[in-house]
mmCIF file of C-alpha atoms and ligand atoms in Angstrom:
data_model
loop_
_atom_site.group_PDB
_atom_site.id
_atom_site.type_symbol
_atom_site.label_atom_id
_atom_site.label_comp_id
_atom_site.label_asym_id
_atom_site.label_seq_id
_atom_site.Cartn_x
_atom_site.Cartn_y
_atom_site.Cartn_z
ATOM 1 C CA UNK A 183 55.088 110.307 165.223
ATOM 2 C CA UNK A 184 58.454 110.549 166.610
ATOM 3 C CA UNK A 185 61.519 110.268 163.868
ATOM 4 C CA UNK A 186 62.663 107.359 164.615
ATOM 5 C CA UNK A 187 59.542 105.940 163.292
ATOM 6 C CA UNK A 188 59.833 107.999 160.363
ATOM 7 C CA UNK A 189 58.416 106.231 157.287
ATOM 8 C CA UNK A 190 60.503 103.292 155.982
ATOM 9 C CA UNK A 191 59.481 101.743 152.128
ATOM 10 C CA UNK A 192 61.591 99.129 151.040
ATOM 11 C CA UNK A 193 62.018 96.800 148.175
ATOM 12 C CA UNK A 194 62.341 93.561 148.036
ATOM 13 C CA UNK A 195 63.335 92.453 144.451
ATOM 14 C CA UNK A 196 63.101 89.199 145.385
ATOM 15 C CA UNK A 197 64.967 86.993 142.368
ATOM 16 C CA UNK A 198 64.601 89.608 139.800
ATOM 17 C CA UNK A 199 66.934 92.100 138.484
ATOM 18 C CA UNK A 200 70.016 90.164 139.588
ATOM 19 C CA UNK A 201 72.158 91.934 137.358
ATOM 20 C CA UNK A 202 73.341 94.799 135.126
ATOM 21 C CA UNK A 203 69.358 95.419 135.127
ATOM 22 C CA UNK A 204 69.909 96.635 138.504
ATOM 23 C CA UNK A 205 71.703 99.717 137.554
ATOM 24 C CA UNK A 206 68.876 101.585 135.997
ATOM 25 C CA UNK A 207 66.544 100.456 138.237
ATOM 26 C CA UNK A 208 68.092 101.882 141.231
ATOM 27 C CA UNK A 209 69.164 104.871 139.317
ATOM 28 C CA UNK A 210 65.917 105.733 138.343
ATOM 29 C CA UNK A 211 64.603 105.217 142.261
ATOM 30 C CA UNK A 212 67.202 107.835 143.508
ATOM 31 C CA UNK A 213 66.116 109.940 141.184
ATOM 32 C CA UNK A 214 62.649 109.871 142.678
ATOM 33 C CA UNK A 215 64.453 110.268 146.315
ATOM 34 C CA UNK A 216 65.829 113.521 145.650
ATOM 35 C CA UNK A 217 62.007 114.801 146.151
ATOM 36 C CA UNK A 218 61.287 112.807 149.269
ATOM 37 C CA UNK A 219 63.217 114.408 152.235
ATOM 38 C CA UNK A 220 60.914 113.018 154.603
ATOM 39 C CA UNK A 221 60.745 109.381 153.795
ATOM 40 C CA UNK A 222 63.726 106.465 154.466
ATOM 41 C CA UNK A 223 64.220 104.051 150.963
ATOM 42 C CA UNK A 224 65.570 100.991 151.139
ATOM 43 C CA UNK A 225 66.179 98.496 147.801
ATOM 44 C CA UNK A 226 66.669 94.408 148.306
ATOM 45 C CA UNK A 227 68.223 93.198 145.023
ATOM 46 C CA UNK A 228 69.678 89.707 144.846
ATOM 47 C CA UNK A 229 72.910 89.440 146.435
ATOM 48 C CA UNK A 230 74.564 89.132 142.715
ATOM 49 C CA UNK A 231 73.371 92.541 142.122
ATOM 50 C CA UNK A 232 74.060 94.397 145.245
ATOM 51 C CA UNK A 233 77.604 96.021 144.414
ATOM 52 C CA UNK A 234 75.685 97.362 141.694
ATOM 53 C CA UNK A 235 72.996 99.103 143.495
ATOM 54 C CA UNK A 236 75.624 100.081 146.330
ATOM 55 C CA UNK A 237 77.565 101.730 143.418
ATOM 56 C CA UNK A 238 74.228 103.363 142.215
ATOM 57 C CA UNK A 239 72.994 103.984 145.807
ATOM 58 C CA UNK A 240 76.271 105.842 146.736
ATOM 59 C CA UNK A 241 76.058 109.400 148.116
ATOM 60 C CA UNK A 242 72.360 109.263 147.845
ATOM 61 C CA UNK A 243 69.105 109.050 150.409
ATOM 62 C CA UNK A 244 68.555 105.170 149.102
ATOM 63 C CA UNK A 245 70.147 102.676 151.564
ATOM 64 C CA UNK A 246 70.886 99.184 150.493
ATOM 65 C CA UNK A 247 69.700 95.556 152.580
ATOM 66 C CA UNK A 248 70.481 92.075 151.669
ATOM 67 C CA UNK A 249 66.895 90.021 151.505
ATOM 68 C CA UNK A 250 68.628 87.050 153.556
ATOM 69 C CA UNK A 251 71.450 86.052 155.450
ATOM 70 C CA UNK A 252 73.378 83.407 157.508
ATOM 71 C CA UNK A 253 74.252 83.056 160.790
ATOM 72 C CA UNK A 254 77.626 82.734 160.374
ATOM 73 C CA UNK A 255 80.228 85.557 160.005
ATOM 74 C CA UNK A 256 82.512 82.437 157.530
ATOM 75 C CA UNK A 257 83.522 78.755 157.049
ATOM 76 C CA UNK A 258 82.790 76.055 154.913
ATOM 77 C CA UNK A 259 78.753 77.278 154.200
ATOM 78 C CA UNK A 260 79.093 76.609 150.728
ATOM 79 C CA UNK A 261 76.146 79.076 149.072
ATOM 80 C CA UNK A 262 75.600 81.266 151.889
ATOM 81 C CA UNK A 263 76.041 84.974 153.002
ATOM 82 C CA UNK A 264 77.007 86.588 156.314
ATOM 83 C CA UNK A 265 75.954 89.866 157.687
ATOM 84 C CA UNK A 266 79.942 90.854 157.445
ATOM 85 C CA UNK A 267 80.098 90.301 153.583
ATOM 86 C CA UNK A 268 76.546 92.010 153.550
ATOM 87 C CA UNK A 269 78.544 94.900 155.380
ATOM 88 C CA UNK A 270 81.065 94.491 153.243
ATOM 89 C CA UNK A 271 79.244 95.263 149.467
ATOM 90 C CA UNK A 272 77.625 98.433 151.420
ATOM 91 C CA UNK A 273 74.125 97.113 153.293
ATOM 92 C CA UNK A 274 73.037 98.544 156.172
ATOM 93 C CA UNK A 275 69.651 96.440 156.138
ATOM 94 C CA UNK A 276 68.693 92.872 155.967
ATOM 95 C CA UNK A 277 65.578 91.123 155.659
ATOM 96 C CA UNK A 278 65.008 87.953 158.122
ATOM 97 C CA UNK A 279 62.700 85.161 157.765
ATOM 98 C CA UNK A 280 60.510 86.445 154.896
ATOM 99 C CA UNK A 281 57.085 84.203 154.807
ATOM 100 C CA UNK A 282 58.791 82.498 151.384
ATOM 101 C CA UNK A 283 62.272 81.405 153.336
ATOM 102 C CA UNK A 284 59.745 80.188 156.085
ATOM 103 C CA UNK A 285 57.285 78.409 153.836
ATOM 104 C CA UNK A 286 60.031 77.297 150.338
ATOM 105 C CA UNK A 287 63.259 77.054 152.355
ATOM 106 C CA UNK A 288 61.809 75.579 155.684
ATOM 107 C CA UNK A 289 63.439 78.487 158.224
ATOM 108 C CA UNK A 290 61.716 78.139 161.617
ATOM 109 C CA UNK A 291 61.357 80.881 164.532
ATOM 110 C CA UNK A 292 64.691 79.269 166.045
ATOM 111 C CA UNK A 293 65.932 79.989 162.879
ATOM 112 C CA UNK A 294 64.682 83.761 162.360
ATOM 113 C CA UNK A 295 66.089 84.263 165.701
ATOM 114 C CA UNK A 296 69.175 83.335 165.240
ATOM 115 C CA UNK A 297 69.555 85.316 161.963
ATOM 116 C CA UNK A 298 68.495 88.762 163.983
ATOM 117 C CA UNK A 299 71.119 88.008 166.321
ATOM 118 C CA UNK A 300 73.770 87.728 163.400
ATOM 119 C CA UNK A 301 72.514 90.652 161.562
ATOM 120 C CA UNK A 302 72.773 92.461 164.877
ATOM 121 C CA UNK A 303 75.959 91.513 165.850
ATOM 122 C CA UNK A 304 77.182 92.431 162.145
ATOM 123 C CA UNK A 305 75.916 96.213 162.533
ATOM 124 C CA UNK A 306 72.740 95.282 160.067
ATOM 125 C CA UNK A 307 69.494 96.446 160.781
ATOM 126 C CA UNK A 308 66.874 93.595 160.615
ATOM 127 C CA UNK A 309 63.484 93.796 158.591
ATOM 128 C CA UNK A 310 62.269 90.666 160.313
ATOM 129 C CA UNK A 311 59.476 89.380 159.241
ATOM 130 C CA UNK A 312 56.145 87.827 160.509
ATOM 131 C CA UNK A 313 52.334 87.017 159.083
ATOM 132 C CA UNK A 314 49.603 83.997 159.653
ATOM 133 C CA UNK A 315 48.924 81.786 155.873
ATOM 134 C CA UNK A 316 45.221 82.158 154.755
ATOM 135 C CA UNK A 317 45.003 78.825 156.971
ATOM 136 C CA UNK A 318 45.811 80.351 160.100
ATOM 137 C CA UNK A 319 43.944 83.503 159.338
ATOM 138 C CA UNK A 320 40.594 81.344 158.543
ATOM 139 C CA UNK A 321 40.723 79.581 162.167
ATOM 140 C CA UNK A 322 41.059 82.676 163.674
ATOM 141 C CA UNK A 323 44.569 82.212 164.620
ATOM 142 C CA UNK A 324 45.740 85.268 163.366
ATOM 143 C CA UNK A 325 47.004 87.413 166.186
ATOM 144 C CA UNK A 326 48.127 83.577 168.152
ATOM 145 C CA UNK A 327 50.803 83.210 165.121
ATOM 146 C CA UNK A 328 51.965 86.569 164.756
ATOM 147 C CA UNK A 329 52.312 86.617 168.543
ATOM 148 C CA UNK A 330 54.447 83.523 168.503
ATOM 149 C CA UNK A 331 56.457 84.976 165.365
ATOM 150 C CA UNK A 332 57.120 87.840 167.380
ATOM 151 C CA UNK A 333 58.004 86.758 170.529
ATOM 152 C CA UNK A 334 60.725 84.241 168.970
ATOM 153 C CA UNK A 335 62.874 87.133 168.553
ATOM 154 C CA UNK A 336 62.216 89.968 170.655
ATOM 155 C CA UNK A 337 64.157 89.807 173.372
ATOM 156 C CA UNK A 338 67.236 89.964 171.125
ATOM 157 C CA UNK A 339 65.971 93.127 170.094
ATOM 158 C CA UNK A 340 66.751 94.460 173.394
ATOM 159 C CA UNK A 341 68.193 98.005 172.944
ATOM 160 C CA UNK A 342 68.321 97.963 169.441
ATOM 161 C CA UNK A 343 65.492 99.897 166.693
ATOM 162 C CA UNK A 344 64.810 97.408 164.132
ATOM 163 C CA UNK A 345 62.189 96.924 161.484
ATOM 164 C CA UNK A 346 59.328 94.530 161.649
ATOM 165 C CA UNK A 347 57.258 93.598 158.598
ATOM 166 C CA UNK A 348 53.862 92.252 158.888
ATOM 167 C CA UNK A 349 53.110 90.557 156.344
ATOM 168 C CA UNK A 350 49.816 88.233 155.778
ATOM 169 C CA UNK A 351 50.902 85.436 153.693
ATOM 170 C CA UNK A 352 47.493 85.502 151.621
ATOM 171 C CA UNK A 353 48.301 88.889 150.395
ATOM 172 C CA UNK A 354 51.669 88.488 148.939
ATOM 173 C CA UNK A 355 51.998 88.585 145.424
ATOM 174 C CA UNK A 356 48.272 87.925 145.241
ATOM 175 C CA UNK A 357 46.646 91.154 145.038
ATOM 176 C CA UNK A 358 44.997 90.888 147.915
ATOM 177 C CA UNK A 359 45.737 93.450 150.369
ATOM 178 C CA UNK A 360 45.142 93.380 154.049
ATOM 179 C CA UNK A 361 42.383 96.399 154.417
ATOM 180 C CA UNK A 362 43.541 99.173 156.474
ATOM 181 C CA UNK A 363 41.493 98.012 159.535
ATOM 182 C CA UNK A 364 43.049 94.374 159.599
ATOM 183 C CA UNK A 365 46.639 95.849 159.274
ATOM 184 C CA UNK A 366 45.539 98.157 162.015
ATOM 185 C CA UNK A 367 44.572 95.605 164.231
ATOM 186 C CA UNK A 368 47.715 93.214 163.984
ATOM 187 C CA UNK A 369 50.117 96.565 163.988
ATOM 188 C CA UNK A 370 48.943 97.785 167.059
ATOM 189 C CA UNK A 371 49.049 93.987 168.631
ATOM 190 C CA UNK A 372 52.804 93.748 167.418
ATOM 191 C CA UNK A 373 53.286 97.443 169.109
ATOM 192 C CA UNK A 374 51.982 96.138 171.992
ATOM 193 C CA UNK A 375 53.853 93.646 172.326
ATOM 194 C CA UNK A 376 57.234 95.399 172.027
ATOM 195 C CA UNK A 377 57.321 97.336 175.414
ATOM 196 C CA UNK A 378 60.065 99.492 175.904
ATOM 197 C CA UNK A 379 60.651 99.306 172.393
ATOM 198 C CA UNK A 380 57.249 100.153 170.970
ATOM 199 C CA UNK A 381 58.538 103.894 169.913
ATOM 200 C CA UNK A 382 61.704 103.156 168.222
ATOM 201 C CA UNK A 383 60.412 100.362 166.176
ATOM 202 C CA UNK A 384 59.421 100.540 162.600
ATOM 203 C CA UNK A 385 56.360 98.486 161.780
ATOM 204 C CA UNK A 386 55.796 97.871 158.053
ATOM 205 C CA UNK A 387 52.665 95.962 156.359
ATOM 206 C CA UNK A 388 53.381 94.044 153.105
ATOM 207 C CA UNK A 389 51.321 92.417 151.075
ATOM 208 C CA UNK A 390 50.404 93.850 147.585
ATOM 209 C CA UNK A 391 51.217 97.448 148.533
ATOM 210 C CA UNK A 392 50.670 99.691 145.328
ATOM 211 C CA UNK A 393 50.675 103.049 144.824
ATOM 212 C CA UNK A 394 46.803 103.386 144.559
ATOM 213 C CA UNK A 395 46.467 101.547 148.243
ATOM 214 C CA UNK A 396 49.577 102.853 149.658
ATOM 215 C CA UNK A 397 47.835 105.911 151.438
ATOM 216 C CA UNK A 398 45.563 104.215 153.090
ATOM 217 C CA UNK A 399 47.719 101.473 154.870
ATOM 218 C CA UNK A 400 49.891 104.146 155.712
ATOM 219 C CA UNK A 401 47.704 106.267 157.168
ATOM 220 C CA UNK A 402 46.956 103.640 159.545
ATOM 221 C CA UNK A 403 48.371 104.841 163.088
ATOM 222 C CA UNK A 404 50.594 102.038 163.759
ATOM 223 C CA UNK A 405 52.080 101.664 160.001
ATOM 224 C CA UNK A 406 55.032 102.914 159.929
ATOM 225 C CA UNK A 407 55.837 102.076 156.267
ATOM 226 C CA UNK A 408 55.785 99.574 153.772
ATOM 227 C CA UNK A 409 58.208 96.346 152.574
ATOM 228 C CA UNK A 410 57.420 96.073 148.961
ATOM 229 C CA UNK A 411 57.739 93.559 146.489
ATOM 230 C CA UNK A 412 56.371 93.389 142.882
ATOM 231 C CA UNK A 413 55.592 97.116 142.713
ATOM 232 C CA UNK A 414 59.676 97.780 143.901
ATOM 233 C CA UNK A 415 60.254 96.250 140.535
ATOM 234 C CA UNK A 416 59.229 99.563 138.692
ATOM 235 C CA UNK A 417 60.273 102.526 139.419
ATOM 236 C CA UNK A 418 57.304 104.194 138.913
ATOM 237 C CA UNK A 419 55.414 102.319 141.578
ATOM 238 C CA UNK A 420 57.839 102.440 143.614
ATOM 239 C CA UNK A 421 57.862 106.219 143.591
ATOM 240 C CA UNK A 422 54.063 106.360 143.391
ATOM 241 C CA UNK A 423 54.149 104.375 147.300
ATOM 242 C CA UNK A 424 56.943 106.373 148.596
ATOM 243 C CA UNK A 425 55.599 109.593 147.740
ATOM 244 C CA UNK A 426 52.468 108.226 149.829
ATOM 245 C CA UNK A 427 54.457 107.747 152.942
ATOM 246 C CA UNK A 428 55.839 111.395 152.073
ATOM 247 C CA UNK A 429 51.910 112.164 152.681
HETATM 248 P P1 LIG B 673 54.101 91.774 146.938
HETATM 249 O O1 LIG B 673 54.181 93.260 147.164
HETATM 250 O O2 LIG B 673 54.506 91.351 145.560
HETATM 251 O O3 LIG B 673 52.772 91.216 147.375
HETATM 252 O O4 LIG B 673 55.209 91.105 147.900
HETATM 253 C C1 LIG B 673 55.231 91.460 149.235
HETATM 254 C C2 LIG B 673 56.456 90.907 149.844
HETATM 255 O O5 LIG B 673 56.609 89.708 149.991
HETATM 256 C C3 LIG B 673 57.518 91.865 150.208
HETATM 257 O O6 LIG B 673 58.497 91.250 150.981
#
């Protein structure tokens, strides 16, 4: 594996720990860091609680990324966040069009797009996200959606190493996992897809990643990490899944 796809394992908090909760949290997660030399960490609070973890973060192997952003850079978006304030409060990652903006907050592939190009142009690396509903995945539609998801965006990717996320919507928060050999076979689709940039872009399955699972995804050739989200909320976990990638 070459090191720019060294392995990546971030959080997404989602909306939890949106405030002085934070602190210890992220505390306790660069504590863990200190052992891992050979894995990247990234934590998604809630943009209330980001100065916090930045503050917490600081001078440490634990990078910070907003879960969300818009287009933007300012005006009169009453409620929303650009990649410049992101930059700002001390991100250097962003997640775009998580399955829950696309399904609860009705953001489209235009949409995701457009986001990359923001985060992009702000200096923030994307996680952008893709991943077929049970639905899709029942009619066989699977690698036809991801495809689609994918393709929406990539040529704005165009000299740039970002982060994809694959992540099955049937799996999140469900316990359900994606066995190694499914994530297998829609990582090395999404590789192939990339062309030139297949080698300097980070792939990374989510879906009810845990620690006792975590070494098999990630031993899968083309997973290149893991985007967490209820097991980021302990530290423990957390640890137990990045010290997996560690191998
Ligand atoms: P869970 O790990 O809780 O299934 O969530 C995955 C996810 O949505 C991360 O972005």
């Amino acid at each position: 594996m070459n090191s720019i796809r060294r392995p990546l394992i971030a959080g997404n908090w989602k909306l939890f720990h949106g405030g002085l909760s934070a602190t210890p949290l992220a505390q306790a997660v660069v504590a863990i860091s200190r052992e891992l030399d050979a894995v990247d960490l990234v934590l998604c609070p809630p943009f209330t609680a980001l100065p916090l973890v930045a503050i917490a973060c600081h001078n440490s192997r634990v990078q910070v990324g907003g879960q969300n952003l818009y287009p933007k850079d300012q005006g009169a978006f009453t409620g929303e966040v650009s990649a410049p304030m992101l930059r700002d409060v001390g991100c250097k990652w962003v997640i775009v069009g998580h399955s829950e903006r696309r399904q609860l907050f009705g953001e489209t592939d235009v949409g995701v797009r457009e986001k990359t190009v923001a985060a992009l142009a702000g200096g923030l690396i994307p996680i952008v996200c893709v991943g077929e509903t049970l639905a899709e995945r029942e009619a066989g539609k699977t690698l036809q959606v991801v495809e689609r998801q994918v393709r929406a965006f990539l040529d704005v990717l165009a000299g740039h190493s970002v982060a994809i996320a694959y992540e099955p919507v049937w799996a999140i928060g469900t316990g359900k996992n994606a066995g190694p050999a499914e994530a297998e076979e829609v990582h090395a689709a999404i590789r192939s897809w990339l062309g030139d940039l297949a080698d300097r872009t980070r792939i990374l399955y989510g879906g009810s990643v845990k620690p006792d699972n975590a070494a098999a995804l990630l031993g899968c050739a083309n997973v290149d990490g893991a985007l967490v989200g209820g097991a980021s909320l302990d530290a423990a976990s957390f640890g137990g899944i990045a010290r997996a990638a560690q191998g």
